[in-house]
Amino acid sequence: MSANKIDISTVCEMFEKLSNKLDKQATDKSVEPIQVDLAAIKAMTERFEQVIEEVRKPAHVEYHHRHTIDITSSKVFLSLVIMVLVILGLSYAIGEQRKTINQYNNNDLKYRYIKMHGKADEKSIYRLERQLRYGDSIKIIRSQVEQYEELLREQAERIERAKANDKEMNELQRKVENAKGK
């Protein structure tokens, strides 16, 4: 027998014994003390307490969830088709934006290259267009333009420093002349 089920046969036997003794007392009409087996009652009480404790314990039940997408429903199928179309449309838009951005980058590089050479005749533009078709050439042209721009920045800084030094020198000379004049 399992622990959850109680052995009812022993309980029934005890009640039968009690019932028989009560019947005998009713027929004898004499009062005799009844001797009850307390050990059996204590054992049954302990069993009942154990069963009650087991019943009070929460039962651990595992749940297994299964999710399915049933495309036989027209709403679900239509939603899936619309989502796929939106994703494809957005992917196309992103691709077109990348092309536009690359074209802007190439045009910027062309402008900076022409500015570096200081002239824009037909042959140089044609040669530049041909060179921009190759990835290695683009890297070389970009590095040349960046070097040129860095040199221009350094030269502009030197000129600014020279102007600041000239101002400072002129100011110091005025102070020296003022000091001599006093």
PDB file of C-alpha atoms in Angstrom:
ATOM      1  CA  MET A   1       0.000   0.000   0.000  1.00  0.00           C
ATOM      2  CA  SER A   2       1.115   3.544  -0.624  1.00  0.00           C
ATOM      3  CA  ALA A   3       1.850   6.040   2.138  1.00  0.00           C
ATOM      4  CA  ASN A   4      -1.096   8.224   1.078  1.00  0.00           C
ATOM      5  CA  LYS A   5      -3.684   5.483   1.696  1.00  0.00           C
ATOM      6  CA  ILE A   6      -4.630   4.470   5.232  1.00  0.00           C
ATOM      7  CA  ASP A   7      -5.034   0.859   6.272  1.00  0.00           C
ATOM      8  CA  ILE A   8      -8.767   0.957   6.968  1.00  0.00           C
ATOM      9  CA  SER A   9      -9.136  -2.724   7.809  1.00  0.00           C
ATOM     10  CA  THR A  10      -7.412  -2.345  11.190  1.00  0.00           C
ATOM     11  CA  VAL A  11      -9.570   0.660  12.041  1.00  0.00           C
ATOM     12  CA  CYS A  12     -12.711  -1.281  11.121  1.00  0.00           C
ATOM     13  CA  GLU A  13     -11.638  -4.238  13.269  1.00  0.00           C
ATOM     14  CA  MET A  14     -11.130  -1.948  16.254  1.00  0.00           C
ATOM     15  CA  PHE A  15     -14.565  -0.404  15.828  1.00  0.00           C
ATOM     16  CA  GLU A  16     -16.093  -3.894  15.551  1.00  0.00           C
ATOM     17  CA  LYS A  17     -14.433  -4.927  18.804  1.00  0.00           C
ATOM     18  CA  LEU A  18     -15.712  -1.793  20.541  1.00  0.00           C
ATOM     19  CA  SER A  19     -19.184  -2.362  19.134  1.00  0.00           C
ATOM     20  CA  ASN A  20     -19.234  -5.981  20.365  1.00  0.00           C
ATOM     21  CA  LYS A  21     -18.095  -4.975  23.843  1.00  0.00           C
ATOM     22  CA  LEU A  22     -20.763  -2.273  24.026  1.00  0.00           C
ATOM     23  CA  ASP A  23     -23.401  -4.793  22.967  1.00  0.00           C
ATOM     24  CA  LYS A  24     -22.254  -7.213  25.693  1.00  0.00           C
ATOM     25  CA  GLN A  25     -22.450  -4.466  28.293  1.00  0.00           C
ATOM     26  CA  ALA A  26     -25.945  -3.582  27.244  1.00  0.00           C
ATOM     27  CA  THR A  27     -27.032  -7.194  27.620  1.00  0.00           C
ATOM     28  CA  ASP A  28     -25.210  -7.811  30.907  1.00  0.00           C
ATOM     29  CA  LYS A  29     -26.404  -4.576  32.472  1.00  0.00           C
ATOM     30  CA  SER A  30     -23.683  -4.858  34.895  1.00  0.00           C
ATOM     31  CA  VAL A  31     -21.053  -2.240  34.809  1.00  0.00           C
ATOM     32  CA  GLU A  32     -17.674  -3.652  34.266  1.00  0.00           C
ATOM     33  CA  PRO A  33     -14.700  -1.574  33.427  1.00  0.00           C
ATOM     34  CA  ILE A  34     -13.705  -1.890  29.803  1.00  0.00           C
ATOM     35  CA  GLN A  35     -10.116  -2.279  29.027  1.00  0.00           C
ATOM     36  CA  VAL A  36      -9.144  -0.502  25.853  1.00  0.00           C
ATOM     37  CA  ASP A  37      -5.877  -1.175  24.111  1.00  0.00           C
ATOM     38  CA  LEU A  38      -4.270   2.288  24.235  1.00  0.00           C
ATOM     39  CA  ALA A  39      -1.192   1.223  22.284  1.00  0.00           C
ATOM     40  CA  ALA A  40      -3.272   0.591  19.165  1.00  0.00           C
ATOM     41  CA  ILE A  41      -5.015   3.975  19.524  1.00  0.00           C
ATOM     42  CA  LYS A  42      -1.686   5.738  19.948  1.00  0.00           C
ATOM     43  CA  ALA A  43      -0.321   3.959  16.870  1.00  0.00           C
ATOM     44  CA  MET A  44      -3.362   5.007  14.810  1.00  0.00           C
ATOM     45  CA  THR A  45      -3.109   8.592  16.083  1.00  0.00           C
ATOM     46  CA  GLU A  46       0.535   8.750  15.019  1.00  0.00           C
ATOM     47  CA  ARG A  47      -0.370   7.352  11.602  1.00  0.00           C
ATOM     48  CA  PHE A  48      -3.119   9.962  11.170  1.00  0.00           C
ATOM     49  CA  GLU A  49      -0.691  12.746  12.118  1.00  0.00           C
ATOM     50  CA  GLN A  50       1.841  11.476   9.568  1.00  0.00           C
ATOM     51  CA  VAL A  51      -0.820  11.349   6.876  1.00  0.00           C
ATOM     52  CA  ILE A  52      -1.994  14.874   7.758  1.00  0.00           C
ATOM     53  CA  GLU A  53       1.607  16.167   7.507  1.00  0.00           C
ATOM     54  CA  GLU A  54       2.039  14.528   4.124  1.00  0.00           C
ATOM     55  CA  VAL A  55      -1.222  16.026   2.873  1.00  0.00           C
ATOM     56  CA  ARG A  56      -0.186  19.497   4.056  1.00  0.00           C
ATOM     57  CA  LYS A  57       3.112  19.321   2.170  1.00  0.00           C
ATOM     58  CA  PRO A  58       2.841  21.036  -1.215  1.00  0.00           C
ATOM     59  CA  ALA A  59       2.948  18.646  -4.112  1.00  0.00           C
ATOM     60  CA  HIS A  60       5.648  19.398  -6.667  1.00  0.00           C
ATOM     61  CA  VAL A  61       4.103  19.318 -10.102  1.00  0.00           C
ATOM     62  CA  GLU A  62       6.137  19.947 -13.252  1.00  0.00           C
ATOM     63  CA  TYR A  63       4.463  21.737 -16.092  1.00  0.00           C
ATOM     64  CA  HIS A  64       5.683  21.394 -19.651  1.00  0.00           C
ATOM     65  CA  HIS A  65       4.535  24.205 -21.913  1.00  0.00           C
ATOM     66  CA  ARG A  66       4.533  23.780 -25.636  1.00  0.00           C
ATOM     67  CA  HIS A  67       4.002  26.735 -27.916  1.00  0.00           C
ATOM     68  CA  THR A  68       3.062  26.248 -31.513  1.00  0.00           C
ATOM     69  CA  ILE A  69       2.296  28.593 -34.351  1.00  0.00           C
ATOM     70  CA  ASP A  70      -0.636  27.401 -36.333  1.00  0.00           C
ATOM     71  CA  ILE A  71      -0.544  29.017 -39.767  1.00  0.00           C
ATOM     72  CA  THR A  72      -3.919  27.617 -40.663  1.00  0.00           C
ATOM     73  CA  SER A  73      -5.389  30.695 -39.011  1.00  0.00           C
ATOM     74  CA  SER A  74      -5.618  33.475 -41.591  1.00  0.00           C
ATOM     75  CA  LYS A  75      -4.701  36.190 -39.059  1.00  0.00           C
ATOM     76  CA  VAL A  76      -1.454  34.496 -38.042  1.00  0.00           C
ATOM     77  CA  PHE A  77      -0.492  33.732 -41.639  1.00  0.00           C
ATOM     78  CA  LEU A  78      -1.276  37.256 -42.765  1.00  0.00           C
ATOM     79  CA  SER A  79       0.734  38.706 -39.851  1.00  0.00           C
ATOM     80  CA  LEU A  80       3.739  36.546 -40.734  1.00  0.00           C
ATOM     81  CA  VAL A  81       3.582  37.545 -44.399  1.00  0.00           C
ATOM     82  CA  ILE A  82       3.347  41.240 -43.501  1.00  0.00           C
ATOM     83  CA  MET A  83       6.308  40.978 -41.096  1.00  0.00           C
ATOM     84  CA  VAL A  84       8.451  39.283 -43.747  1.00  0.00           C
ATOM     85  CA  LEU A  85       7.539  41.977 -46.298  1.00  0.00           C
ATOM     86  CA  VAL A  86       8.369  44.763 -43.830  1.00  0.00           C
ATOM     87  CA  ILE A  87      11.738  43.150 -43.038  1.00  0.00           C
ATOM     88  CA  LEU A  88      12.548  42.820 -46.733  1.00  0.00           C
ATOM     89  CA  GLY A  89      11.524  46.431 -47.378  1.00  0.00           C
ATOM     90  CA  LEU A  90      13.669  47.732 -44.531  1.00  0.00           C
ATOM     91  CA  SER A  91      16.631  45.642 -45.703  1.00  0.00           C
ATOM     92  CA  TYR A  92      16.326  47.163 -49.173  1.00  0.00           C
ATOM     93  CA  ALA A  93      16.123  50.682 -47.705  1.00  0.00           C
ATOM     94  CA  ILE A  94      19.238  50.075 -45.606  1.00  0.00           C
ATOM     95  CA  GLY A  95      21.107  48.806 -48.677  1.00  0.00           C
ATOM     96  CA  GLU A  96      20.161  51.909 -50.656  1.00  0.00           C
ATOM     97  CA  GLN A  97      21.261  54.171 -47.800  1.00  0.00           C
ATOM     98  CA  ARG A  98      24.623  52.404 -47.697  1.00  0.00           C
ATOM     99  CA  LYS A  99      25.085  53.035 -51.425  1.00  0.00           C
ATOM    100  CA  THR A 100      24.218  56.711 -50.952  1.00  0.00           C
ATOM    101  CA  ILE A 101      26.606  57.068 -48.005  1.00  0.00           C
ATOM    102  CA  ASN A 102      29.413  55.381 -49.987  1.00  0.00           C
ATOM    103  CA  GLN A 103      28.765  57.758 -52.880  1.00  0.00           C
ATOM    104  CA  TYR A 104      28.956  60.730 -50.480  1.00  0.00           C
ATOM    105  CA  ASN A 105      32.246  59.411 -49.082  1.00  0.00           C
ATOM    106  CA  ASN A 106      33.662  58.994 -52.600  1.00  0.00           C
ATOM    107  CA  ASN A 107      32.540  62.497 -53.597  1.00  0.00           C
ATOM    108  CA  ASP A 108      34.130  63.914 -50.439  1.00  0.00           C
ATOM    109  CA  LEU A 109      37.384  62.121 -51.224  1.00  0.00           C
ATOM    110  CA  LYS A 110      37.287  63.418 -54.830  1.00  0.00           C
ATOM    111  CA  TYR A 111      36.761  66.993 -53.610  1.00  0.00           C
ATOM    112  CA  ARG A 112      39.611  66.760 -51.129  1.00  0.00           C
ATOM    113  CA  TYR A 113      41.904  65.189 -53.767  1.00  0.00           C
ATOM    114  CA  ILE A 114      41.123  67.912 -56.318  1.00  0.00           C
ATOM    115  CA  LYS A 115      41.643  70.545 -53.617  1.00  0.00           C
ATOM    116  CA  MET A 116      45.016  68.942 -52.810  1.00  0.00           C
ATOM    117  CA  HIS A 117      46.170  69.163 -56.451  1.00  0.00           C
ATOM    118  CA  GLY A 118      44.693  72.603 -56.939  1.00  0.00           C
ATOM    119  CA  LYS A 119      43.324  71.918 -60.390  1.00  0.00           C
ATOM    120  CA  ALA A 120      40.309  70.176 -61.856  1.00  0.00           C
ATOM    121  CA  ASP A 121      40.767  69.546 -65.547  1.00  0.00           C
ATOM    122  CA  GLU A 122      39.060  66.819 -67.520  1.00  0.00           C
ATOM    123  CA  LYS A 123      42.022  64.411 -67.594  1.00  0.00           C
ATOM    124  CA  SER A 124      42.674  64.550 -63.843  1.00  0.00           C
ATOM    125  CA  ILE A 125      38.995  63.969 -63.031  1.00  0.00           C
ATOM    126  CA  TYR A 126      38.825  61.041 -65.473  1.00  0.00           C
ATOM    127  CA  ARG A 127      42.009  59.535 -63.993  1.00  0.00           C
ATOM    128  CA  LEU A 128      40.621  60.002 -60.472  1.00  0.00           C
ATOM    129  CA  GLU A 129      37.335  58.283 -61.417  1.00  0.00           C
ATOM    130  CA  ARG A 130      39.275  55.343 -62.843  1.00  0.00           C
ATOM    131  CA  GLN A 131      41.424  55.054 -59.718  1.00  0.00           C
ATOM    132  CA  LEU A 132      38.397  55.081 -57.394  1.00  0.00           C
ATOM    133  CA  ARG A 133      37.167  51.838 -58.920  1.00  0.00           C
ATOM    134  CA  TYR A 134      39.836  49.883 -57.048  1.00  0.00           C
ATOM    135  CA  GLY A 135      39.890  49.476 -53.271  1.00  0.00           C
ATOM    136  CA  ASP A 136      43.693  49.674 -52.984  1.00  0.00           C
ATOM    137  CA  SER A 137      43.791  52.932 -54.917  1.00  0.00           C
ATOM    138  CA  ILE A 138      41.126  54.423 -52.660  1.00  0.00           C
ATOM    139  CA  LYS A 139      43.246  53.622 -49.600  1.00  0.00           C
ATOM    140  CA  ILE A 140      46.335  55.180 -51.180  1.00  0.00           C
ATOM    141  CA  ILE A 141      44.478  58.325 -52.283  1.00  0.00           C
ATOM    142  CA  ARG A 142      42.848  58.664 -48.852  1.00  0.00           C
ATOM    143  CA  SER A 143      46.216  58.391 -47.075  1.00  0.00           C
ATOM    144  CA  GLN A 144      47.753  60.988 -49.461  1.00  0.00           C
ATOM    145  CA  VAL A 145      44.873  63.398 -48.846  1.00  0.00           C
ATOM    146  CA  GLU A 146      45.065  62.911 -45.070  1.00  0.00           C
ATOM    147  CA  GLN A 147      48.845  63.524 -45.105  1.00  0.00           C
ATOM    148  CA  TYR A 148      48.339  66.680 -47.163  1.00  0.00           C
ATOM    149  CA  GLU A 149      45.625  67.949 -44.797  1.00  0.00           C
ATOM    150  CA  GLU A 150      47.795  67.209 -41.768  1.00  0.00           C
ATOM    151  CA  LEU A 151      50.681  69.167 -43.317  1.00  0.00           C
ATOM    152  CA  LEU A 152      48.296  72.071 -44.009  1.00  0.00           C
ATOM    153  CA  ARG A 153      47.151  72.063 -40.382  1.00  0.00           C
ATOM    154  CA  GLU A 154      50.738  72.076 -39.135  1.00  0.00           C
ATOM    155  CA  GLN A 155      51.622  74.918 -41.508  1.00  0.00           C
ATOM    156  CA  ALA A 156      48.578  76.927 -40.362  1.00  0.00           C
ATOM    157  CA  GLU A 157      49.598  76.392 -36.729  1.00  0.00           C
ATOM    158  CA  ARG A 158      53.145  77.576 -37.483  1.00  0.00           C
ATOM    159  CA  ILE A 159      51.825  80.678 -39.224  1.00  0.00           C
ATOM    160  CA  GLU A 160      49.557  81.435 -36.265  1.00  0.00           C
ATOM    161  CA  ARG A 161      52.454  80.957 -33.860  1.00  0.00           C
ATOM    162  CA  ALA A 162      54.649  83.223 -35.991  1.00  0.00           C
ATOM    163  CA  LYS A 163      51.940  85.906 -35.983  1.00  0.00           C
ATOM    164  CA  ALA A 164      51.570  85.581 -32.215  1.00  0.00           C
ATOM    165  CA  ASN A 165      55.355  85.794 -31.800  1.00  0.00           C
ATOM    166  CA  ASP A 166      55.486  88.899 -34.062  1.00  0.00           C
ATOM    167  CA  LYS A 167      52.771  90.570 -32.000  1.00  0.00           C
ATOM    168  CA  GLU A 168      54.561  89.705 -28.813  1.00  0.00           C
ATOM    169  CA  MET A 169      57.871  90.981 -30.212  1.00  0.00           C
ATOM    170  CA  ASN A 170      56.305  94.252 -31.385  1.00  0.00           C
ATOM    171  CA  GLU A 171      54.702  94.723 -27.983  1.00  0.00           C
ATOM    172  CA  LEU A 172      58.010  94.063 -26.199  1.00  0.00           C
ATOM    173  CA  GLN A 173      59.802  96.535 -28.492  1.00  0.00           C
ATOM    174  CA  ARG A 174      57.188  99.195 -27.690  1.00  0.00           C
ATOM    175  CA  LYS A 175      57.673  98.559 -23.986  1.00  0.00           C
ATOM    176  CA  VAL A 176      61.450  98.847 -24.410  1.00  0.00           C
ATOM    177  CA  GLU A 177      61.079 102.139 -26.337  1.00  0.00           C
ATOM    178  CA  ASN A 178      58.674 103.437 -23.698  1.00  0.00           C
ATOM    179  CA  ALA A 179      61.112 102.464 -20.991  1.00  0.00           C
ATOM    180  CA  LYS A 180      63.968 104.275 -22.848  1.00  0.00           C
ATOM    181  CA  GLY A 181      61.838 107.343 -23.396  1.00  0.00           C
ATOM    182  CA  LYS A 182      61.122 107.774 -19.703  1.00  0.00           C
TER     183      LYS A 182
END
